Amino acid sequence: MAYGQPVSGQSTAVSIAMSILGHKTSIGELTSAGALKLTKGRTLPFWWDDASDFSVLEELAVSSYNN
């Protein structure tokens, strides 16, 4: 996760880091169910750019920690 002020290069930094792992695209909006399904059984990270629904982000973080 990259955190910072708008237009300060977070997306660029994450894009560079993820391209090293072979990921070329980001994920748009997700529901809680979609986010949990995406992370199930996955060890590699995914790139979720500009998450706007922080309740989904919170639920994903708590669920990931508890599992």
mmCIF file of C-alpha atoms in Angstrom, residues 3-58:
data_model
loop_
_atom_site.group_PDB
_atom_site.id
_atom_site.type_symbol
_atom_site.label_atom_id
_atom_site.label_comp_id
_atom_site.label_asym_id
_atom_site.label_seq_id
_atom_site.Cartn_x
_atom_site.Cartn_y
_atom_site.Cartn_z
ATOM 1 C CA TYR A 3 -0.035 6.380 1.223
ATOM 2 C CA GLY A 4 0.457 10.085 0.614
ATOM 3 C CA GLN A 5 -0.918 13.337 -0.665
ATOM 4 C CA PRO A 6 -2.778 13.334 -4.000
ATOM 5 C CA VAL A 7 -0.542 13.547 -7.081
ATOM 6 C CA SER A 8 2.626 12.782 -5.121
ATOM 7 C CA GLY A 9 3.684 9.651 -6.999
ATOM 8 C CA GLN A 10 2.149 6.766 -5.031
ATOM 9 C CA SER A 11 0.634 5.147 -8.133
ATOM 10 C CA THR A 12 3.917 5.484 -10.005
ATOM 11 C CA ALA A 13 5.885 3.940 -7.136
ATOM 12 C CA VAL A 14 3.453 1.031 -6.803
ATOM 13 C CA SER A 15 3.403 0.563 -10.584
ATOM 14 C CA ILE A 16 7.193 0.214 -10.659
ATOM 15 C CA ALA A 17 7.235 -2.182 -7.704
ATOM 16 C CA MET A 18 4.436 -4.343 -9.107
ATOM 17 C CA SER A 19 5.970 -4.462 -12.597
ATOM 18 C CA ILE A 20 8.990 -6.180 -11.044
ATOM 19 C CA LEU A 21 6.571 -8.956 -10.002
ATOM 20 C CA GLY A 22 4.981 -9.056 -13.458
ATOM 21 C CA HIS A 23 1.759 -7.190 -12.647
ATOM 22 C CA LYS A 24 0.970 -4.528 -15.246
ATOM 23 C CA THR A 25 -2.529 -3.381 -14.265
ATOM 24 C CA SER A 26 -4.255 -2.170 -11.135
ATOM 25 C CA ILE A 27 -7.608 -3.219 -9.723
ATOM 26 C CA GLY A 28 -10.422 -0.671 -9.663
ATOM 27 C CA GLU A 29 -13.329 -0.599 -7.249
ATOM 28 C CA LEU A 30 -13.994 -3.720 -5.184
ATOM 29 C CA THR A 31 -16.716 -4.886 -2.850
ATOM 30 C CA SER A 32 -15.817 -6.625 0.405
ATOM 31 C CA ALA A 33 -16.715 -10.000 -1.105
ATOM 32 C CA GLY A 34 -14.678 -9.286 -4.233
ATOM 33 C CA ALA A 35 -11.637 -8.204 -2.235
ATOM 34 C CA LEU A 36 -11.767 -11.295 -0.027
ATOM 35 C CA LYS A 37 -12.197 -13.571 -3.066
ATOM 36 C CA LEU A 38 -9.222 -11.912 -4.768
ATOM 37 C CA THR A 39 -6.924 -12.523 -1.798
ATOM 38 C CA LYS A 40 -8.035 -16.084 -0.995
ATOM 39 C CA GLY A 41 -5.198 -18.539 -1.566
ATOM 40 C CA ARG A 42 -2.935 -15.857 -2.986
ATOM 41 C CA THR A 43 0.603 -15.127 -1.850
ATOM 42 C CA LEU A 44 1.510 -12.460 -4.398
ATOM 43 C CA PRO A 45 0.253 -8.921 -3.825
ATOM 44 C CA PHE A 46 -2.260 -7.096 -5.968
ATOM 45 C CA TRP A 47 -2.410 -3.430 -6.900
ATOM 46 C CA TRP A 48 -5.587 -1.683 -5.759
ATOM 47 C CA ASP A 49 -5.257 1.912 -6.918
ATOM 48 C CA ASP A 50 -7.236 4.717 -5.265
ATOM 49 C CA ALA A 51 -9.452 2.747 -2.902
ATOM 50 C CA SER A 52 -12.425 5.001 -2.230
ATOM 51 C CA ASP A 53 -14.493 2.827 0.129
ATOM 52 C CA PHE A 54 -12.371 2.611 3.255
ATOM 53 C CA SER A 55 -14.818 0.245 4.977
ATOM 54 C CA VAL A 56 -13.905 -2.378 2.351
ATOM 55 C CA LEU A 57 -10.203 -1.680 2.912
ATOM 56 C CA GLU A 58 -10.673 -2.000 6.679
#
